[in-house]
PDB file of C-alpha atoms and ligand atoms in Angstrom:
ATOM      1  CA  MET A   1       5.471  18.439   5.933  1.00 41.00           C
ATOM      2  CA  SER A   2       4.100  22.084   7.126  1.00 52.00           C
ATOM      3  CA  SER A   3       4.231  22.607  10.217  1.00 70.00           C
ATOM      4  CA  LYS A   4       1.327  25.428   9.392  1.00 90.00           C
ATOM      5  CA  SER A   5      -1.333  23.287   8.886  1.00 91.00           C
ATOM      6  CA  THR A   6      -3.229  24.886  12.080  1.00 93.00           C
ATOM      7  CA  LEU A   7      -3.199  27.817  10.198  1.00 96.00           C
ATOM      8  CA  PRO A   8      -6.339  28.627   7.944  1.00 97.00           C
ATOM      9  CA  TYR A   9      -5.812  28.527   4.412  1.00 98.00           C
ATOM     10  CA  ALA A  10      -6.397  32.293   4.461  1.00 97.00           C
ATOM     11  CA  THR A  11      -3.752  33.472   6.544  1.00 97.00           C
ATOM     12  CA  ARG A  12      -0.914  30.063   4.969  1.00 97.00           C
ATOM     13  CA  ALA A  13      -1.690  31.966   1.223  1.00 97.00           C
ATOM     14  CA  LYS A  14      -0.900  34.988   1.950  1.00 97.00           C
ATOM     15  CA  ASN A  15       2.436  34.396   3.085  1.00 95.00           C
ATOM     16  CA  HIS A  16       3.554  31.056   1.122  1.00 96.00           C
ATOM     17  CA  LEU A  17       6.169  32.419  -0.967  1.00 95.00           C
ATOM     18  CA  HIS A  18       4.869  30.593  -4.172  1.00 98.00           C
ATOM     19  CA  PRO A  19       2.250  32.112  -5.694  1.00 98.00           C
ATOM     20  CA  VAL A  20       0.906  28.844  -7.172  1.00 98.00           C
ATOM     21  CA  ALA A  21       0.621  27.567  -3.210  1.00 98.00           C
ATOM     22  CA  ARG A  22      -1.075  31.199  -2.871  1.00 98.00           C
ATOM     23  CA  ARG A  23      -3.566  30.264  -5.404  1.00 98.00           C
ATOM     24  CA  LEU A  24      -4.542  27.454  -4.214  1.00 98.00           C
ATOM     25  CA  PHE A  25      -5.390  28.257  -0.791  1.00 98.00           C
ATOM     26  CA  ASP A  26      -7.438  31.553  -2.469  1.00 98.00           C
ATOM     27  CA  VAL A  27      -9.545  28.695  -4.334  1.00 98.00           C
ATOM     28  CA  ALA A  28      -9.404  26.772  -1.450  1.00 98.00           C
ATOM     29  CA  GLU A  29     -10.841  29.774   1.437  1.00 98.00           C
ATOM     30  CA  ALA A  30     -13.103  31.587  -2.213  1.00 98.00           C
ATOM     31  CA  LYS A  31     -14.743  28.392  -2.501  1.00 98.00           C
ATOM     32  CA  LYS A  32     -14.577  26.740   0.899  1.00 98.00           C
ATOM     33  CA  SER A  33     -13.628  23.890  -0.407  1.00 98.00           C
ATOM     34  CA  ASN A  34     -10.441  21.174  -0.307  1.00 98.00           C
ATOM     35  CA  VAL A  35     -11.233  19.230  -2.569  1.00 99.00           C
ATOM     36  CA  ILE A  36      -9.646  17.180  -5.692  1.00 99.00           C
ATOM     37  CA  ILE A  37     -11.983  15.366  -7.914  1.00 98.00           C
ATOM     38  CA  SER A  38     -10.165  12.662  -9.381  1.00 98.00           C
ATOM     39  CA  ALA A  39     -11.544  12.931 -13.175  1.00 98.00           C
ATOM     40  CA  ASP A  40     -10.222   9.395 -14.433  1.00 98.00           C
ATOM     41  CA  MET A  41     -12.888   9.943 -17.484  1.00 98.00           C
ATOM     42  CA  GLY A  42     -12.148   7.671 -20.788  1.00 98.00           C
ATOM     43  CA  THR A  43     -13.367  10.452 -23.659  1.00 98.00           C
ATOM     44  CA  THR A  44     -13.017  14.169 -23.411  1.00 98.00           C
ATOM     45  CA  GLU A  45     -17.184  14.489 -23.258  1.00 98.00           C
ATOM     46  CA  GLU A  46     -17.420  12.908 -20.189  1.00 98.00           C
ATOM     47  CA  LEU A  47     -14.287  14.871 -18.752  1.00 98.00           C
ATOM     48  CA  LEU A  48     -15.456  18.458 -19.472  1.00 98.00           C
ATOM     49  CA  LYS A  49     -18.642  16.884 -18.727  1.00 98.00           C
ATOM     50  CA  LEU A  50     -17.982  16.484 -14.881  1.00 98.00           C
ATOM     51  CA  ALA A  51     -15.529  19.343 -14.433  1.00 98.00           C
ATOM     52  CA  ASP A  52     -18.199  21.667 -15.243  1.00 98.00           C
ATOM     53  CA  GLN A  53     -21.192  19.184 -12.993  1.00 98.00           C
ATOM     54  CA  LEU A  54     -18.862  19.199 -10.305  1.00 98.00           C
ATOM     55  CA  GLY A  55     -16.261  23.129 -11.122  1.00 98.00           C
ATOM     56  CA  PRO A  56     -18.522  25.525  -8.639  1.00 98.00           C
ATOM     57  CA  TYR A  57     -17.451  22.263  -5.481  1.00 98.00           C
ATOM     58  CA  ILE A  58     -14.236  22.280  -5.759  1.00 99.00           C
ATOM     59  CA  ALA A  59     -11.078  24.104  -5.706  1.00 99.00           C
ATOM     60  CA  VAL A  60      -8.459  21.601  -8.292  1.00 99.00           C
ATOM     61  CA  PHE A  61      -8.649  18.989 -10.739  1.00 99.00           C
ATOM     62  CA  LYS A  62      -6.574  15.952 -10.506  1.00 99.00           C
ATOM     63  CA  THR A  63      -6.508  14.430 -14.804  1.00 98.00           C
ATOM     64  CA  HIS A  64      -5.285  11.148 -16.236  1.00 98.00           C
ATOM     65  CA  ILE A  65      -5.427  12.913 -19.906  1.00 98.00           C
ATOM     66  CA  ASP A  66      -3.400   9.305 -21.351  1.00 98.00           C
ATOM     67  CA  LEU A  67      -6.406   8.169 -20.295  1.00 98.00           C
ATOM     68  CA  LEU A  68      -8.797   9.775 -22.646  1.00 98.00           C
ATOM     69  CA  SER A  69      -8.862   8.485 -26.020  1.00 98.00           C
ATOM     70  CA  ASP A  70      -9.555  11.596 -27.820  1.00 98.00           C
ATOM     71  CA  LEU A  71      -6.805  14.295 -27.108  1.00 97.00           C
ATOM     72  CA  SER A  72      -7.466  17.480 -28.560  1.00 97.00           C
ATOM     73  CA  ASP A  73      -7.133  20.715 -28.791  1.00 97.00           C
ATOM     74  CA  SER A  74     -11.392  21.075 -27.597  1.00 97.00           C
ATOM     75  CA  THR A  75     -10.066  19.199 -24.326  1.00 98.00           C
ATOM     76  CA  ILE A  76      -7.190  21.672 -23.615  1.00 98.00           C
ATOM     77  CA  SER A  77      -9.381  25.115 -24.453  1.00 98.00           C
ATOM     78  CA  GLY A  78     -12.732  23.178 -22.275  1.00 98.00           C
ATOM     79  CA  LEU A  79     -10.269  23.024 -19.714  1.00 98.00           C
ATOM     80  CA  LYS A  80      -8.828  25.671 -19.517  1.00 98.00           C
ATOM     81  CA  ASP A  81     -12.128  26.965 -19.453  1.00 98.00           C
ATOM     82  CA  LEU A  82     -13.693  25.376 -17.198  1.00 98.00           C
ATOM     83  CA  ALA A  83     -10.784  25.853 -14.937  1.00 98.00           C
ATOM     84  CA  ALA A  84     -12.104  30.041 -15.340  1.00 98.00           C
ATOM     85  CA  LYS A  85     -15.610  29.894 -14.608  1.00 98.00           C
ATOM     86  CA  HIS A  86     -14.854  27.161 -11.918  1.00 98.00           C
ATOM     87  CA  ASN A  87     -11.957  29.426 -10.479  1.00 98.00           C
ATOM     88  CA  PHE A  88     -10.175  25.400  -9.802  1.00 98.00           C
ATOM     89  CA  MET A  89      -6.945  24.777 -10.625  1.00 98.00           C
ATOM     90  CA  ILE A  90      -5.456  21.590 -12.055  1.00 99.00           C
ATOM     91  CA  PHE A  91      -3.220  18.743 -11.409  1.00 99.00           C
ATOM     92  CA  GLU A  92      -2.033  16.324 -14.123  1.00 98.00           C
ATOM     93  CA  ASP A  93      -1.521  13.760 -11.697  1.00 98.00           C
ATOM     94  CA  ARG A  94       1.528  11.898 -14.745  1.00 98.00           C
ATOM     95  CA  LYS A  95       3.693  11.303 -11.723  1.00 98.00           C
ATOM     96  CA  PHE A  96       6.924  11.845 -13.836  1.00 98.00           C
ATOM     97  CA  ILE A  97       9.381   8.954 -13.476  1.00 98.00           C
ATOM     98  CA  ASP A  98      12.778   9.768 -15.764  1.00 97.00           C
ATOM     99  CA  ILE A  99      15.701  10.765 -16.618  1.00 97.00           C
ATOM    100  CA  GLY A 100      15.627  14.759 -16.692  1.00 97.00           C
ATOM    101  CA  HIS A 101      15.677  14.919 -20.602  1.00 97.00           C
ATOM    102  CA  THR A 102      13.380  12.685 -21.062  1.00 97.00           C
ATOM    103  CA  VAL A 103      11.139  13.752 -18.176  1.00 98.00           C
ATOM    104  CA  GLN A 104      11.556  17.259 -19.516  1.00 98.00           C
ATOM    105  CA  GLN A 105       9.766  16.496 -23.010  1.00 97.00           C
ATOM    106  CA  GLN A 106       6.601  14.935 -21.643  1.00 98.00           C
ATOM    107  CA  TYR A 107       6.263  17.734 -19.371  1.00 98.00           C
ATOM    108  CA  HIS A 108       6.505  20.328 -21.320  1.00 97.00           C
ATOM    109  CA  ASP A 109       5.114  20.294 -25.538  1.00 87.00           C
ATOM    110  CA  GLY A 110       4.678  16.232 -25.496  1.00 89.00           C
ATOM    111  CA  ALA A 111       1.554  14.958 -27.154  1.00 94.00           C
ATOM    112  CA  LEU A 112       0.048  14.645 -23.590  1.00 96.00           C
ATOM    113  CA  ARG A 113       0.717  18.876 -24.090  1.00 95.00           C
ATOM    114  CA  ILE A 114       0.136  18.835 -19.793  1.00 98.00           C
ATOM    115  CA  SER A 115       2.368  22.254 -19.412  1.00 98.00           C
ATOM    116  CA  GLU A 116      -0.410  23.789 -21.222  1.00 97.00           C
ATOM    117  CA  PHE A 117      -2.787  23.269 -19.158  1.00 98.00           C
ATOM    118  CA  ALA A 118      -2.023  21.365 -15.226  1.00 98.00           C
ATOM    119  CA  HIS A 119      -0.896  24.210 -12.544  1.00 98.00           C
ATOM    120  CA  VAL A 120       0.553  20.674 -11.044  1.00 99.00           C
ATOM    121  CA  VAL A 121       1.752  18.153 -11.443  1.00 98.00           C
ATOM    122  CA  ASN A 122       3.688  15.542  -9.833  1.00 98.00           C
ATOM    123  CA  ALA A 123       6.977  14.328  -9.587  1.00 98.00           C
ATOM    124  CA  SER A 124       8.254  10.731  -8.350  1.00 98.00           C
ATOM    125  CA  VAL A 125      12.616  11.185  -6.954  1.00 98.00           C
ATOM    126  CA  LEU A 126      13.440   7.415  -6.588  1.00 96.00           C
ATOM    127  CA  ALA A 127      15.774   8.316  -9.465  1.00 93.00           C
ATOM    128  CA  GLY A 128      17.314  10.940  -7.867  1.00 95.00           C
ATOM    129  CA  ASP A 129      16.799  15.260  -7.682  1.00 96.00           C
ATOM    130  CA  GLY A 130      17.596  15.098 -10.952  1.00 97.00           C
ATOM    131  CA  ILE A 131      14.503  14.871 -12.060  1.00 98.00           C
ATOM    132  CA  ILE A 132      12.994  17.789 -10.121  1.00 98.00           C
ATOM    133  CA  GLU A 133      16.277  19.966 -11.262  1.00 98.00           C
ATOM    134  CA  ALA A 134      15.077  19.358 -14.601  1.00 98.00           C
ATOM    135  CA  LEU A 135      11.287  20.016 -14.360  1.00 98.00           C
ATOM    136  CA  GLU A 136      12.306  23.060 -12.793  1.00 98.00           C
ATOM    137  CA  GLN A 137      14.646  24.182 -15.219  1.00 98.00           C
ATOM    138  CA  THR A 138      11.914  23.744 -18.160  1.00 98.00           C
ATOM    139  CA  MET A 139       9.304  25.664 -15.333  1.00 98.00           C
ATOM    140  CA  ALA A 140      12.092  29.020 -15.036  1.00 97.00           C
ATOM    141  CA  ALA A 141      13.295  28.658 -18.624  1.00 97.00           C
ATOM    142  CA  PRO A 142      12.833  32.528 -20.590  1.00 96.00           C
ATOM    143  CA  ASN A 143      10.433  31.649 -23.334  1.00 95.00           C
ATOM    144  CA  PHE A 144       8.144  29.103 -20.455  1.00 97.00           C
ATOM    145  CA  LEU A 145       4.481  30.877 -21.163  1.00 96.00           C
ATOM    146  CA  TYR A 146       3.371  29.522 -18.117  1.00 97.00           C
ATOM    147  CA  LYS A 147       5.510  30.893 -15.328  1.00 93.00           C
ATOM    148  CA  ASP A 148       4.718  31.316 -11.927  1.00 96.00           C
ATOM    149  CA  GLU A 149       1.833  29.294 -12.350  1.00 98.00           C
ATOM    150  CA  ARG A 150       3.502  26.245 -12.596  1.00 98.00           C
ATOM    151  CA  ALA A 151       4.190  23.549  -9.355  1.00 98.00           C
ATOM    152  CA  MET A 152       4.949  19.811  -8.648  1.00 98.00           C
ATOM    153  CA  LEU A 153       4.995  18.382  -5.496  1.00 98.00           C
ATOM    154  CA  ILE A 154       7.205  15.196  -4.946  1.00 98.00           C
ATOM    155  CA  LEU A 155       5.069  11.671  -4.448  1.00 98.00           C
ATOM    156  CA  SER A 156       6.695  10.586  -1.485  1.00 97.00           C
ATOM    157  CA  GLU A 157       3.796   8.614   0.116  1.00 96.00           C
ATOM    158  CA  MET A 158       1.145   6.035  -1.947  1.00 95.00           C
ATOM    159  CA  THR A 159      -1.925   4.775  -0.881  1.00 95.00           C
ATOM    160  CA  THR A 160      -1.974   0.913  -2.319  1.00 96.00           C
ATOM    161  CA  ALA A 161      -1.062  -1.852  -0.264  1.00 96.00           C
ATOM    162  CA  GLY A 162       2.545  -3.208   0.236  1.00 96.00           C
ATOM    163  CA  SER A 163       3.854   0.477  -1.501  1.00 95.00           C
ATOM    164  CA  LEU A 164       7.830   0.733  -0.877  1.00 95.00           C
ATOM    165  CA  ALA A 165       7.888   4.411  -0.765  1.00 95.00           C
ATOM    166  CA  THR A 166       7.929   5.091   2.696  1.00 95.00           C
ATOM    167  CA  GLY A 167      10.672   5.396   6.064  1.00 95.00           C
ATOM    168  CA  ASP A 168      14.291   6.220   4.379  1.00 95.00           C
ATOM    169  CA  TYR A 169      12.309   6.886   0.684  1.00 96.00           C
ATOM    170  CA  THR A 170      10.064  10.048   2.387  1.00 97.00           C
ATOM    171  CA  ARG A 171      12.893  11.080   3.664  1.00 96.00           C
ATOM    172  CA  PHE A 172      14.480  12.093   1.683  1.00 96.00           C
ATOM    173  CA  CYS A 173      11.768  12.890  -0.620  1.00 97.00           C
ATOM    174  CA  ILE A 174      11.097  15.613   2.359  1.00 96.00           C
ATOM    175  CA  GLU A 175      15.120  16.237   1.740  1.00 96.00           C
ATOM    176  CA  ILE A 176      14.653  17.221  -2.244  1.00 97.00           C
ATOM    177  CA  ALA A 177      11.440  19.183  -1.413  1.00 97.00           C
ATOM    178  CA  LYS A 178      13.315  21.555   0.839  1.00 96.00           C
ATOM    179  CA  LYS A 179      16.305  22.505  -1.767  1.00 96.00           C
ATOM    180  CA  HIS A 180      13.839  23.390  -4.373  1.00 97.00           C
ATOM    181  CA  LYS A 181      11.260  26.059  -3.718  1.00 96.00           C
ATOM    182  CA  LYS A 182      11.231  27.544  -5.936  1.00 97.00           C
ATOM    183  CA  SER A 183       9.317  24.730  -7.772  1.00 98.00           C
ATOM    184  CA  VAL A 184       8.638  21.895  -5.128  1.00 98.00           C
ATOM    185  CA  ILE A 185       5.087  23.457  -3.115  1.00 98.00           C
ATOM    186  CA  GLY A 186       4.837  19.671  -1.325  1.00 97.00           C
ATOM    187  CA  PHE A 187       3.623  16.212  -1.312  1.00 98.00           C
ATOM    188  CA  VAL A 188       1.545  13.464  -2.290  1.00 98.00           C
ATOM    189  CA  ALA A 189       0.954  11.308   0.649  1.00 97.00           C
ATOM    190  CA  THR A 190      -1.284  10.695   3.548  1.00 96.00           C
ATOM    191  CA  GLN A 191      -1.586  12.115   6.001  1.00 94.00           C
ATOM    192  CA  ALA A 192       1.623  15.227   7.455  1.00 91.00           C
ATOM    193  CA  LEU A 193       4.710  14.034   7.377  1.00 91.00           C
ATOM    194  CA  THR A 194       5.689  16.035  10.299  1.00 84.00           C
ATOM    195  CA  HIS A 195       6.930  12.723  12.030  1.00 81.00           C
ATOM    196  CA  PHE A 196       9.872  12.270  10.287  1.00 81.00           C
ATOM    197  CA  ARG A 197      12.583  13.938  12.499  1.00 64.00           C
ATOM    198  CA  GLY A 198      14.281  16.895  10.659  1.00 67.00           C
ATOM    199  CA  SER A 199      11.449  17.658   8.160  1.00 65.00           C
ATOM    200  CA  GLU A 200      10.156  20.885  10.491  1.00 66.00           C
ATOM    201  CA  GLY A 201      11.456  23.998   8.356  1.00 72.00           C
ATOM    202  CA  GLY A 202      11.827  28.130   8.503  1.00 74.00           C
ATOM    203  CA  GLU A 203       9.419  29.844   9.426  1.00 74.00           C
ATOM    204  CA  ASP A 204       9.433  30.278   5.625  1.00 78.00           C
ATOM    205  CA  GLU A 205       8.158  26.953   5.112  1.00 91.00           C
ATOM    206  CA  ASP A 206       4.840  25.490   4.401  1.00 95.00           C
ATOM    207  CA  PHE A 207       4.717  22.912   2.007  1.00 96.00           C
ATOM    208  CA  VAL A 208       1.237  21.822   0.192  1.00 97.00           C
ATOM    209  CA  ILE A 209      -0.548  17.776   1.291  1.00 98.00           C
ATOM    210  CA  PHE A 210      -1.921  16.940  -1.557  1.00 98.00           C
ATOM    211  CA  THR A 211      -4.744  13.260  -0.444  1.00 98.00           C
ATOM    212  CA  THR A 212      -4.800   9.793  -3.082  1.00 98.00           C
ATOM    213  CA  GLY A 213      -7.098   7.372  -1.642  1.00 97.00           C
ATOM    214  CA  VAL A 214     -10.488   9.129   0.369  1.00 98.00           C
ATOM    215  CA  ASN A 215     -13.400   7.326  -0.118  1.00 97.00           C
ATOM    216  CA  ALA A 216     -16.464   7.925   3.188  1.00 96.00           C
ATOM    217  CA  THR A 217     -17.913   4.866   2.673  1.00 95.00           C
ATOM    218  CA  THR A 218     -15.385   1.940   1.437  1.00 96.00           C
ATOM    219  CA  LYS A 219     -12.048   0.594   3.161  1.00 95.00           C
ATOM    220  CA  VAL A 220     -10.582  -0.811  -0.208  1.00 96.00           C
ATOM    221  CA  ASP A 221     -10.332  -1.952  -3.526  1.00 96.00           C
ATOM    222  CA  SER A 222      -9.874  -5.426  -5.081  1.00 96.00           C
ATOM    223  CA  LEU A 223      -6.673  -3.702  -6.298  1.00 96.00           C
ATOM    224  CA  GLY A 224      -4.122  -3.429  -3.626  1.00 96.00           C
ATOM    225  CA  GLN A 225      -5.747   0.909  -3.428  1.00 95.00           C
ATOM    226  CA  GLN A 226      -6.992   1.825   0.867  1.00 97.00           C
ATOM    227  CA  TYR A 227      -8.275   4.231   2.148  1.00 96.00           C
ATOM    228  CA  GLN A 228      -8.937   6.267   5.017  1.00 97.00           C
ATOM    229  CA  THR A 229     -11.999   8.973   5.274  1.00 98.00           C
ATOM    230  CA  PRO A 230     -12.441  12.721   4.250  1.00 98.00           C
ATOM    231  CA  SER A 231     -12.364  14.009   7.576  1.00 97.00           C
ATOM    232  CA  SER A 232      -9.235  11.665   9.183  1.00 97.00           C
ATOM    233  CA  ALA A 233      -7.667  12.555   6.099  1.00 98.00           C
ATOM    234  CA  ILE A 234      -8.133  16.589   7.065  1.00 98.00           C
ATOM    235  CA  SER A 235      -7.116  15.964  10.316  1.00 97.00           C
ATOM    236  CA  ARG A 236      -3.874  13.535   9.529  1.00 96.00           C
ATOM    237  CA  GLY A 237      -2.923  16.578   8.186  1.00 96.00           C
ATOM    238  CA  SER A 238      -3.859  17.252   4.601  1.00 97.00           C
ATOM    239  CA  ASP A 239      -4.837  20.077   3.591  1.00 98.00           C
ATOM    240  CA  PHE A 240      -6.605  18.591   0.374  1.00 98.00           C
ATOM    241  CA  ILE A 241      -8.106  15.652  -0.102  1.00 98.00           C
ATOM    242  CA  ILE A 242      -8.666  13.831  -3.470  1.00 98.00           C
ATOM    243  CA  VAL A 243     -11.623  11.711  -4.382  1.00 98.00           C
ATOM    244  CA  GLY A 244     -12.301   9.377  -7.288  1.00 98.00           C
ATOM    245  CA  ARG A 245     -14.520   7.071  -7.693  1.00 98.00           C
ATOM    246  CA  GLY A 246     -16.622   8.241  -4.537  1.00 98.00           C
ATOM    247  CA  ILE A 247     -17.044  11.009  -5.851  1.00 98.00           C
ATOM    248  CA  TYR A 248     -17.588  10.089  -9.701  1.00 98.00           C
ATOM    249  CA  ALA A 249     -19.327   6.587  -9.210  1.00 98.00           C
ATOM    250  CA  ALA A 250     -21.204   7.896  -6.685  1.00 98.00           C
ATOM    251  CA  PRO A 251     -25.362   7.665  -7.881  1.00 98.00           C
ATOM    252  CA  ASN A 252     -25.839  11.195  -7.596  1.00 98.00           C
ATOM    253  CA  PRO A 253     -21.450  12.658  -7.882  1.00 98.00           C
ATOM    254  CA  VAL A 254     -23.302  16.543  -7.260  1.00 98.00           C
ATOM    255  CA  ALA A 255     -24.684  15.277  -4.084  1.00 98.00           C
ATOM    256  CA  ALA A 256     -21.330  13.110  -3.329  1.00 98.00           C
ATOM    257  CA  VAL A 257     -18.710  16.064  -3.692  1.00 98.00           C
ATOM    258  CA  LYS A 258     -21.708  17.954  -1.651  1.00 98.00           C
ATOM    259  CA  HIS A 259     -21.086  15.473   0.766  1.00 98.00           C
ATOM    260  CA  TYR A 260     -16.920  15.817   0.512  1.00 98.00           C
ATOM    261  CA  GLN A 261     -16.763  19.033   0.491  1.00 98.00           C
ATOM    262  CA  LYS A 262     -18.491  19.159   4.012  1.00 98.00           C
ATOM    263  CA  GLU A 263     -17.046  16.344   6.014  1.00 98.00           C
ATOM    264  CA  SER A 264     -13.120  17.898   4.518  1.00 98.00           C
ATOM    265  CA  TRP A 265     -13.885  21.786   5.117  1.00 98.00           C
ATOM    266  CA  ASP A 266     -15.723  20.697   9.036  1.00 98.00           C
ATOM    267  CA  ALA A 267     -12.363  18.733   9.725  1.00 98.00           C
ATOM    268  CA  TYR A 268     -10.147  21.679   8.472  1.00 98.00           C
ATOM    269  CA  LEU A 269     -12.445  24.409  10.896  1.00 98.00           C
ATOM    270  CA  ALA A 270     -11.537  21.564  13.659  1.00 97.00           C
ATOM    271  CA  ARG A 271      -7.979  21.643  12.991  1.00 97.00           C
ATOM    272  CA  THR A 272      -7.760  25.138  12.634  1.00 96.00           C
ATOM    273  CA  ASN A 273     -10.136  25.640  15.729  1.00 93.00           C
ATOM    274  CA  GLN A 274     -12.259  27.727  13.692  1.00 95.00           C
ATOM    275  CA  ASN A 275     -15.525  26.201  14.149  1.00 84.00           C
TER     276      ASN A 275
HETATM  277  P1  5BU B 301     -10.140   6.469  -6.711  1.00 50.87           P
HETATM  278  O1  5BU B 301     -11.365   5.520  -7.313  1.00 50.87           O
HETATM  279  O2  5BU B 301     -10.827   7.157  -6.128  1.00 50.87           O
HETATM  280  O3  5BU B 301      -9.442   4.545  -5.556  1.00 50.87           O
HETATM  281  O4  5BU B 301      -8.768   6.935  -7.624  1.00 50.87           O
HETATM  282  C1  5BU B 301      -7.106   7.115  -7.282  1.00 50.87           C
HETATM  283  C2  5BU B 301      -6.869   8.469  -7.473  1.00 50.87           C
HETATM  284  O5  5BU B 301      -6.578   8.704  -7.211  1.00 50.87           O
HETATM  285  C3  5BU B 301      -6.612   7.307  -9.275  1.00 50.87           C
HETATM  286  O6  5BU B 301      -6.599   8.676 -10.164  1.00 50.87           O
HETATM  287  C4  5BU B 301      -4.957   7.184  -8.694  1.00 50.87           C
HETATM  288  O7  5BU B 301      -4.355   6.738  -9.141  1.00 50.87           O
HETATM  289  C5  5BU B 301      -4.987   8.181  -8.153  1.00 50.87           C
HETATM  290  N1  5BU B 301      -3.427   7.695  -6.905  1.00 50.87           N
HETATM  291  C6  5BU B 301      -4.156   6.723  -6.146  1.00 50.87           C
HETATM  292  O8  5BU B 301      -5.256   6.272  -5.557  1.00 50.87           O
HETATM  293  N2  5BU B 301      -3.052   6.569  -4.955  1.00 50.87           N
HETATM  294  C7  5BU B 301      -1.870   7.140  -4.579  1.00 50.87           C
HETATM  295  O9  5BU B 301      -0.896   6.784  -4.361  1.00 50.87           O
HETATM  296  C8  5BU B 301      -1.766   8.077  -6.283  1.00 50.87           C
HETATM  297  C9  5BU B 301      -2.013   8.326  -7.077  1.00 50.87           C
HETATM  298 BR1  5BU B 301       0.313   9.454  -5.550  1.00 50.87          BR
END
């Protein structure tokens, strides 16, 4: 985790070694938003409509591209156009988890075309750090079109009841991240990970925390999902909150996203002593 979480995003943007992390913080600062919409839609039309509606209020648009029943060229080009129009980044929550050779194929050139549109992806290190090395190799290949525009997060905790991604597992994620700063910019985690002994890094270390399981009004769903509020997540060290149903299933998603934007931005200002 970042010991830099009390610093403003602008400062972190200036100092970060990774161009993708710099851009994330720049976008957050420019839009005064640390909200990521989890766009769990089933069709391209719904996905692009949501991206256009909520684009002005979010920093990142999170996809599960395999939920779409009609993925095509127009999905990918539509998403990229809207990301440019509204200045948001795209995070594909693919949770890669396989041998290195397979994940390279899933990430790049596969049916889902993830490397083409996703600035950020995430990977589980259940199988060790070979998966990170494999994705890093693809991202750094001389003929890779998006060099310096792609990065990953390690899935170090999960929000579901009974998750096994805790304790030593999470500690192992931190160790791996420290060894792969060329491609790993942080973690998907429910909180800052500073309570892990040895997690504090050197001056140049600034891991970004993306936090799922955020909802302002609900505590759980019927399938094991567990929520915390936006202000709780940010005050516990999250840098970007990820909200799905709390926004897209609200009666008025634009009103809802503005509510989440304000609550989590205010919590960020408080955490960084800027209020
Ligand atoms: P919700 O509607 O806000 O509950 O959606 C949460 C989203 O975040 C959904 O896309 C999940 O796949 C994703 N998620 C999660 O809920 N918990 C996790 O630990 C991780 C991802 Br990693």
